[in-house]
mmCIF file of N, CA and C in Angstrom:
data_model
loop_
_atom_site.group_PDB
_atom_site.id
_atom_site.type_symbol
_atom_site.label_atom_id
_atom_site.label_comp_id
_atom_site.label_asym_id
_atom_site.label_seq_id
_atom_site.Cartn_x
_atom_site.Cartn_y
_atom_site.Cartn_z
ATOM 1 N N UNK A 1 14.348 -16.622 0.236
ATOM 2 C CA UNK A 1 13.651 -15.564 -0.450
ATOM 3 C C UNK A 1 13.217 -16.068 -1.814
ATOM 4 N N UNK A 2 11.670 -15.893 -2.627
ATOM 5 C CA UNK A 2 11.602 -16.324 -3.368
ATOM 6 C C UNK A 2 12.197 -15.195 -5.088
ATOM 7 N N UNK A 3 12.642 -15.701 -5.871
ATOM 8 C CA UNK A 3 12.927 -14.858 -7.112
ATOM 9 C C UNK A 3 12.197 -13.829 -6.709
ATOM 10 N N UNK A 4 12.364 -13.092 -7.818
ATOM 11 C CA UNK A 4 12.104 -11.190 -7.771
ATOM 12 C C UNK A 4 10.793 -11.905 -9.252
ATOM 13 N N UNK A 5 11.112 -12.855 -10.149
ATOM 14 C CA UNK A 5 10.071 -12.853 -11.292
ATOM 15 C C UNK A 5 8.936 -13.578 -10.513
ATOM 16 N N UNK A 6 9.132 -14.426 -9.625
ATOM 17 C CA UNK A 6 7.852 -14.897 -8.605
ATOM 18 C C UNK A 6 7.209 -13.799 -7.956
ATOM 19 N N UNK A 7 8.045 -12.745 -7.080
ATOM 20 C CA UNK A 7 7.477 -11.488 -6.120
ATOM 21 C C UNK A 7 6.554 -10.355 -7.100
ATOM 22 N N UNK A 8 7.281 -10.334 -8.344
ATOM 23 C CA UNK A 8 7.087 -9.843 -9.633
ATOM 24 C C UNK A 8 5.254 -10.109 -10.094
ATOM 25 N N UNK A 9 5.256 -11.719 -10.251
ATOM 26 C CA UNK A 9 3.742 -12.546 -10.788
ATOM 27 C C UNK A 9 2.797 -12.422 -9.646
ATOM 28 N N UNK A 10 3.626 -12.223 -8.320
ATOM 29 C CA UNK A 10 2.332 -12.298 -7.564
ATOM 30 C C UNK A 10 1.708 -10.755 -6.770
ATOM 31 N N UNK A 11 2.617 -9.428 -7.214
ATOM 32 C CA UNK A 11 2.134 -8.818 -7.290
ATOM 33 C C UNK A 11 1.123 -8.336 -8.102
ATOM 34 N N UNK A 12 1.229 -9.188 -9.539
ATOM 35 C CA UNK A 12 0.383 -8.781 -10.609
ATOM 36 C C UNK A 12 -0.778 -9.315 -10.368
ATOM 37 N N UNK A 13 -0.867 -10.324 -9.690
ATOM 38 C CA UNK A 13 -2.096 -11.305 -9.533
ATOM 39 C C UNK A 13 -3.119 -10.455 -8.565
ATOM 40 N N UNK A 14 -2.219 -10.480 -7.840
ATOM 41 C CA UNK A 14 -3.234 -9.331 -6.247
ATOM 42 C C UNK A 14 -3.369 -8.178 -7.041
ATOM 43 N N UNK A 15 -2.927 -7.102 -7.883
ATOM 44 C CA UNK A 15 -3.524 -6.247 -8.731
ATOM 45 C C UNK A 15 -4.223 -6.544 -9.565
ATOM 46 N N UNK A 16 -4.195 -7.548 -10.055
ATOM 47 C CA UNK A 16 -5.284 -7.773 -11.061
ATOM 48 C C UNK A 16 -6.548 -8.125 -10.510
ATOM 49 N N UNK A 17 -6.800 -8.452 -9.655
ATOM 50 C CA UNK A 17 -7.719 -9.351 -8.331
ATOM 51 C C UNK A 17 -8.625 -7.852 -7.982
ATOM 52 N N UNK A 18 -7.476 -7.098 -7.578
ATOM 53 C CA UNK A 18 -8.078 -5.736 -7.117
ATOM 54 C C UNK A 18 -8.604 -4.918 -7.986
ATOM 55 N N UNK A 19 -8.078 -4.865 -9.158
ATOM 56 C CA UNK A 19 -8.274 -3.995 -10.187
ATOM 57 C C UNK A 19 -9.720 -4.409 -10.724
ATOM 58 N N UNK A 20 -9.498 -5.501 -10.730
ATOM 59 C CA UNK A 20 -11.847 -6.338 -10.983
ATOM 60 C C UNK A 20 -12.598 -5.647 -10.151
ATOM 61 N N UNK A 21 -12.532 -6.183 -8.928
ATOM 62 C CA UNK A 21 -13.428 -5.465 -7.661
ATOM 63 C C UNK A 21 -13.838 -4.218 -8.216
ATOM 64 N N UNK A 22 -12.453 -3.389 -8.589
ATOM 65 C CA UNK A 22 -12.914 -2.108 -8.463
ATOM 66 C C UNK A 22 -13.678 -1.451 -9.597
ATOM 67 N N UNK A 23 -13.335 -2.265 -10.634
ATOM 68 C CA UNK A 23 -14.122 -2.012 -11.991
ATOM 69 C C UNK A 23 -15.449 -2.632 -11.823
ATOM 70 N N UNK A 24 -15.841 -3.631 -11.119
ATOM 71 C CA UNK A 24 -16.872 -4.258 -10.139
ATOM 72 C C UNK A 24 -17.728 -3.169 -9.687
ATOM 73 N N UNK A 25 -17.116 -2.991 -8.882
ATOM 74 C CA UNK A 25 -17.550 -1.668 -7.943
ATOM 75 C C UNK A 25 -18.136 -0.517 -8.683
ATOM 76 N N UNK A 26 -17.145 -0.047 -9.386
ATOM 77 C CA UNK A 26 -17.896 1.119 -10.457
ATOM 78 C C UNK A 26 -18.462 1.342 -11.298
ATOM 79 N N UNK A 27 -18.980 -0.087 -11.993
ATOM 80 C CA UNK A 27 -19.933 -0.555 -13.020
ATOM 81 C C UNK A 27 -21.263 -0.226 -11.936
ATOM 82 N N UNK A 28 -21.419 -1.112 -10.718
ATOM 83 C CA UNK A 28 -22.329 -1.638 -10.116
ATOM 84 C C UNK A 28 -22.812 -0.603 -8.406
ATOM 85 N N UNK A 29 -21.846 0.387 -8.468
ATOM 86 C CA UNK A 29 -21.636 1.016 -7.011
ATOM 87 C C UNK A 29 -22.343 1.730 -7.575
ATOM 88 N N UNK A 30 -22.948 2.204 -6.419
ATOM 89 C CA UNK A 30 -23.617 3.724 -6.695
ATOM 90 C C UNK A 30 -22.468 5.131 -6.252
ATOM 91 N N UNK A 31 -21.386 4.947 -5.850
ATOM 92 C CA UNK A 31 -20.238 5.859 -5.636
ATOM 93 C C UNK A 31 -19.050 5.703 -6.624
ATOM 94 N N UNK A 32 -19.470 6.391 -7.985
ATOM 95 C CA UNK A 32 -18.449 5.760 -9.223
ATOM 96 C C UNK A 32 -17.301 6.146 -8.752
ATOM 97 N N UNK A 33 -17.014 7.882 -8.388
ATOM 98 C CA UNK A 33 -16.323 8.489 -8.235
ATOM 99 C C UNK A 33 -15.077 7.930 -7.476
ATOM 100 N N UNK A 34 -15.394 7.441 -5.837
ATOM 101 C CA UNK A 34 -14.932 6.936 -5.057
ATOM 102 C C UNK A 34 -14.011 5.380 -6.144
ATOM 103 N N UNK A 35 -15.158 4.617 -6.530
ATOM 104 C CA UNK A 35 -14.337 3.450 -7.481
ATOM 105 C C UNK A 35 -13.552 3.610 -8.330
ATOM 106 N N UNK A 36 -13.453 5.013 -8.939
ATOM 107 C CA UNK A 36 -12.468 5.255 -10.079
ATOM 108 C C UNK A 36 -11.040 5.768 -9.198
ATOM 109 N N UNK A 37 -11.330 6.314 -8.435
ATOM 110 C CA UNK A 37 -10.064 6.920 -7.960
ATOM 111 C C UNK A 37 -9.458 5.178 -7.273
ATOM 112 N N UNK A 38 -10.166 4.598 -6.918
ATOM 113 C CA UNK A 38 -9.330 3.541 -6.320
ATOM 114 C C UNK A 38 -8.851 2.496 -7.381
ATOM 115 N N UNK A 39 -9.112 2.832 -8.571
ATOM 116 C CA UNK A 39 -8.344 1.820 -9.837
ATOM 117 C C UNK A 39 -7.593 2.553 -10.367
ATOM 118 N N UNK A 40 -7.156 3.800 -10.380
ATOM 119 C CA UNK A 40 -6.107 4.430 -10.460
ATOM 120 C C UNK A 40 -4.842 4.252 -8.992
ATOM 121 N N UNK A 41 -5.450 4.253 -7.917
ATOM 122 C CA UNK A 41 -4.291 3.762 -6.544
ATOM 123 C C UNK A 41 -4.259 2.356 -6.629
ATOM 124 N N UNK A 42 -4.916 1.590 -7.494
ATOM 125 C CA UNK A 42 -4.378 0.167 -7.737
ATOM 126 C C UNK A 42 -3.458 0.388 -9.345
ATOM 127 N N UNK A 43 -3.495 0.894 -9.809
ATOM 128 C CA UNK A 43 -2.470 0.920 -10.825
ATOM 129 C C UNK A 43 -1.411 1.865 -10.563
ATOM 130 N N UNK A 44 -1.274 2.526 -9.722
ATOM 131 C CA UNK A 44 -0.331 3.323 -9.415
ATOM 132 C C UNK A 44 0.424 2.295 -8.057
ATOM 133 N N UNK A 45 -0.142 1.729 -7.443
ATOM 134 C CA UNK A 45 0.441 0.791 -6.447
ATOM 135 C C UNK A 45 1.366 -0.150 -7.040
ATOM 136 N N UNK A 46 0.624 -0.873 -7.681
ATOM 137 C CA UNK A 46 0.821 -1.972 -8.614
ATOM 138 C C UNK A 46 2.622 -1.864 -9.411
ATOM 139 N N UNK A 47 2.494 -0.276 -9.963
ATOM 140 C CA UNK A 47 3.899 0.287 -10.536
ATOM 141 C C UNK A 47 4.749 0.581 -9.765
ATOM 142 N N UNK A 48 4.353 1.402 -8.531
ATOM 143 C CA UNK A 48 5.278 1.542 -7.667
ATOM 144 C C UNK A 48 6.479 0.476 -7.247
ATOM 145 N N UNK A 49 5.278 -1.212 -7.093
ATOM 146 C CA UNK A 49 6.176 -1.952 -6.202
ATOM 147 C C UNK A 49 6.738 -3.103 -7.309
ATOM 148 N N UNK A 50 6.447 -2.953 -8.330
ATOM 149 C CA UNK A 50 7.047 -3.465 -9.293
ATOM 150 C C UNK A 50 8.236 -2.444 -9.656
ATOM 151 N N UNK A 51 8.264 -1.275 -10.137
ATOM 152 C CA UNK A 51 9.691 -0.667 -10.126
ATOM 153 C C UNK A 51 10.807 -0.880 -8.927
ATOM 154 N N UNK A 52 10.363 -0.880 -7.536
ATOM 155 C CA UNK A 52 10.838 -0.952 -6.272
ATOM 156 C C UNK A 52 11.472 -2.397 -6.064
ATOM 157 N N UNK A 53 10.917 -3.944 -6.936
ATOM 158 C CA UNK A 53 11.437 -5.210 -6.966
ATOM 159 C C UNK A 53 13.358 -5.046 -7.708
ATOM 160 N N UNK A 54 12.961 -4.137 -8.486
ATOM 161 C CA UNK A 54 14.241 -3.943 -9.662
ATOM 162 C C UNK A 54 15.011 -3.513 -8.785
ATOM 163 N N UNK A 55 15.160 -2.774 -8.223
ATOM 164 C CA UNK A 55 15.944 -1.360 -7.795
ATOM 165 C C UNK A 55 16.125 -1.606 -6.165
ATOM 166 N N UNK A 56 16.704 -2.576 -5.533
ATOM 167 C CA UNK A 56 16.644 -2.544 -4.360
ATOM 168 C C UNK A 56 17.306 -1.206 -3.677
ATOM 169 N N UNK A 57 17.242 -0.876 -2.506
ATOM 170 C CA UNK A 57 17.681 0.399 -1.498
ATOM 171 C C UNK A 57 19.195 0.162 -1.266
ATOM 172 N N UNK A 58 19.875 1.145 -1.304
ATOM 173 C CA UNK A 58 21.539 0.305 -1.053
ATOM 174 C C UNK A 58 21.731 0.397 0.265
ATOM 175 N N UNK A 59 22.675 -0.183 0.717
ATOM 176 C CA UNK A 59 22.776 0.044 2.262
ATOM 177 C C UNK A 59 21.732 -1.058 3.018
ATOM 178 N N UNK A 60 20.723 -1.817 2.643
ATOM 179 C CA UNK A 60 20.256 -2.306 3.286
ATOM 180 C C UNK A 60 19.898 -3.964 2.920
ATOM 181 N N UNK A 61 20.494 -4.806 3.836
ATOM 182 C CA UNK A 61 20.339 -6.435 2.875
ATOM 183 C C UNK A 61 19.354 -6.499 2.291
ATOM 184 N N UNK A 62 19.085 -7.377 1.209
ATOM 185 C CA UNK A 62 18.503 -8.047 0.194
ATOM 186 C C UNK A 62 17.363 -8.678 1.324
ATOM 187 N N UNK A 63 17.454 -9.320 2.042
ATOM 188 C CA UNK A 63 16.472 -10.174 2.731
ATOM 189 C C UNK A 63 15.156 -9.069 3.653
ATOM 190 N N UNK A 64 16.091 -8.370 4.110
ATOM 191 C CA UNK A 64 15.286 -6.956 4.983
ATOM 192 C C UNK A 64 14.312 -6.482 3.804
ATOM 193 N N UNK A 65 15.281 -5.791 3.052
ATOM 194 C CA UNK A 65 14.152 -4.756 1.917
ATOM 195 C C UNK A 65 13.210 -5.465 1.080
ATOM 196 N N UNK A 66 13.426 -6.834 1.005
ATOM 197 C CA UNK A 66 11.907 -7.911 0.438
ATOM 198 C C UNK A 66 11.285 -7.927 1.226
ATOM 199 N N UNK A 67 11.926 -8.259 2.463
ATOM 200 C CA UNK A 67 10.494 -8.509 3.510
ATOM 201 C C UNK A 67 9.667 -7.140 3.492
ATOM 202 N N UNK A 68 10.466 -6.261 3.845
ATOM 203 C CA UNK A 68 9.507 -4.520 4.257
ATOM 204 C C UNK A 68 9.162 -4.669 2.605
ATOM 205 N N UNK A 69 9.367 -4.791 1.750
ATOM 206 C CA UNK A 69 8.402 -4.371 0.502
ATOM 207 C C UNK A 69 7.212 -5.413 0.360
ATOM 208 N N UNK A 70 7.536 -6.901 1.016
ATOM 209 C CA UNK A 70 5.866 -7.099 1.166
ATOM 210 C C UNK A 70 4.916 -6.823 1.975
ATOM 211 N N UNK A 71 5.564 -6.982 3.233
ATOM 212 C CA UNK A 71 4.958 -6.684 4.037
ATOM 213 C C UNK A 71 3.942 -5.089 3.795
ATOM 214 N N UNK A 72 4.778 -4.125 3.390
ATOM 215 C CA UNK A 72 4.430 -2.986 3.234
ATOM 216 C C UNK A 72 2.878 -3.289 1.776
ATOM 217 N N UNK A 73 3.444 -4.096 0.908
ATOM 218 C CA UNK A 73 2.553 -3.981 -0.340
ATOM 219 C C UNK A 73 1.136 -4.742 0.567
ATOM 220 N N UNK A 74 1.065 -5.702 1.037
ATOM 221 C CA UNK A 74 0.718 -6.488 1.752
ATOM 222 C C UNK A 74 -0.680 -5.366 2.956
ATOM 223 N N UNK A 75 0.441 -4.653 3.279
ATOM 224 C CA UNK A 75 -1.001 -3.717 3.884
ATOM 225 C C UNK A 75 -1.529 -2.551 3.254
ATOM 226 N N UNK A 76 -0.695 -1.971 2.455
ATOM 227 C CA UNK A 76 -1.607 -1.327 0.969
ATOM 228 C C UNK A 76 -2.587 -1.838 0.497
ATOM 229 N N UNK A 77 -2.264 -3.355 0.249
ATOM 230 C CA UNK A 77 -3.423 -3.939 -0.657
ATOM 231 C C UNK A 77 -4.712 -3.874 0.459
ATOM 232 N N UNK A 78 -4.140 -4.753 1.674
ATOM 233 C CA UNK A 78 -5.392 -4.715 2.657
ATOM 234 C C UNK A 78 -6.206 -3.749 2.850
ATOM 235 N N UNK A 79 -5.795 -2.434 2.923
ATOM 236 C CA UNK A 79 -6.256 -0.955 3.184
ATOM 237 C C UNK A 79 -7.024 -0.730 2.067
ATOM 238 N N UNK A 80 -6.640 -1.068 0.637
ATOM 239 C CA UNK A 80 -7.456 -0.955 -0.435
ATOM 240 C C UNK A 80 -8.641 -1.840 -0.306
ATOM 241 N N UNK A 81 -8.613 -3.112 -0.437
ATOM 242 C CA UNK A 81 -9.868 -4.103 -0.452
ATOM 243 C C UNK A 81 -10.449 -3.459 0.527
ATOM 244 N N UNK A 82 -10.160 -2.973 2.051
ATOM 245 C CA UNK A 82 -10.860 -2.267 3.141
ATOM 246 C C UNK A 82 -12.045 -0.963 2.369
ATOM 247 N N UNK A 83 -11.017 -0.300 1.889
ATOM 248 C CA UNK A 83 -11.999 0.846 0.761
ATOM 249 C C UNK A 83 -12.831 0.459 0.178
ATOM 250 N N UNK A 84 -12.615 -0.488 -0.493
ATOM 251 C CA UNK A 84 -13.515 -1.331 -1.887
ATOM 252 C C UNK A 84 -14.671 -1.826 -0.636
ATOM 253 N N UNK A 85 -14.593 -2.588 -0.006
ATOM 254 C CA UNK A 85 -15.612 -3.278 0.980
ATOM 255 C C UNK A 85 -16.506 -2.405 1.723
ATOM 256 N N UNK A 86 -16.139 -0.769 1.402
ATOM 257 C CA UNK A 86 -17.067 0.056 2.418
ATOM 258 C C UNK A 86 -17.839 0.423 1.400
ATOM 259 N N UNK A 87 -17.905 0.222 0.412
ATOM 260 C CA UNK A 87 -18.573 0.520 -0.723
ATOM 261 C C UNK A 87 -20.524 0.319 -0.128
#
């Protein structure tokens, strides 16, 4: 499993990645509305799974609840860029 300050940097990276697009998007989209709400669910994502690195679930190994928290962030993000791309 890699550190929690690595899982930590590379969530920030894929939010920050996303968070362009979408300011991208709403400079340049003709659907601002749609682009603003999705840079608010990238900064609200973004916090979620960064508080969720700290605070693991009790009851359930260390190795399980990293994997389901990327995996899980992992298709959030996908589902988002999916949004951003129907633009």
């Amino acid at each position: 499993m890699a550190s929690k300050r690595h899982l930590k940097q590379t969530i920030n990276l894929i939010s920050e990645e996303l968070f362009a697009e979408c300011v991208a998007a709403s400079l340049y989209g003709q659907n601002r509305d749609s682009a603003e709400a999705l840079i608010y669910s990238t900064i609200k994502m973004r916090n979620n799974y960064i508080r969720r690195i700290s605070h693991p679930e009790p009851g359930m190994s260390a190795k399980a609840y990293y994997k389901d928290l990327k995996d899980k962030f992992a298709a959030q993000a996908s589902e988002m860029l999916d949004q951003l791309n129907n633009f």
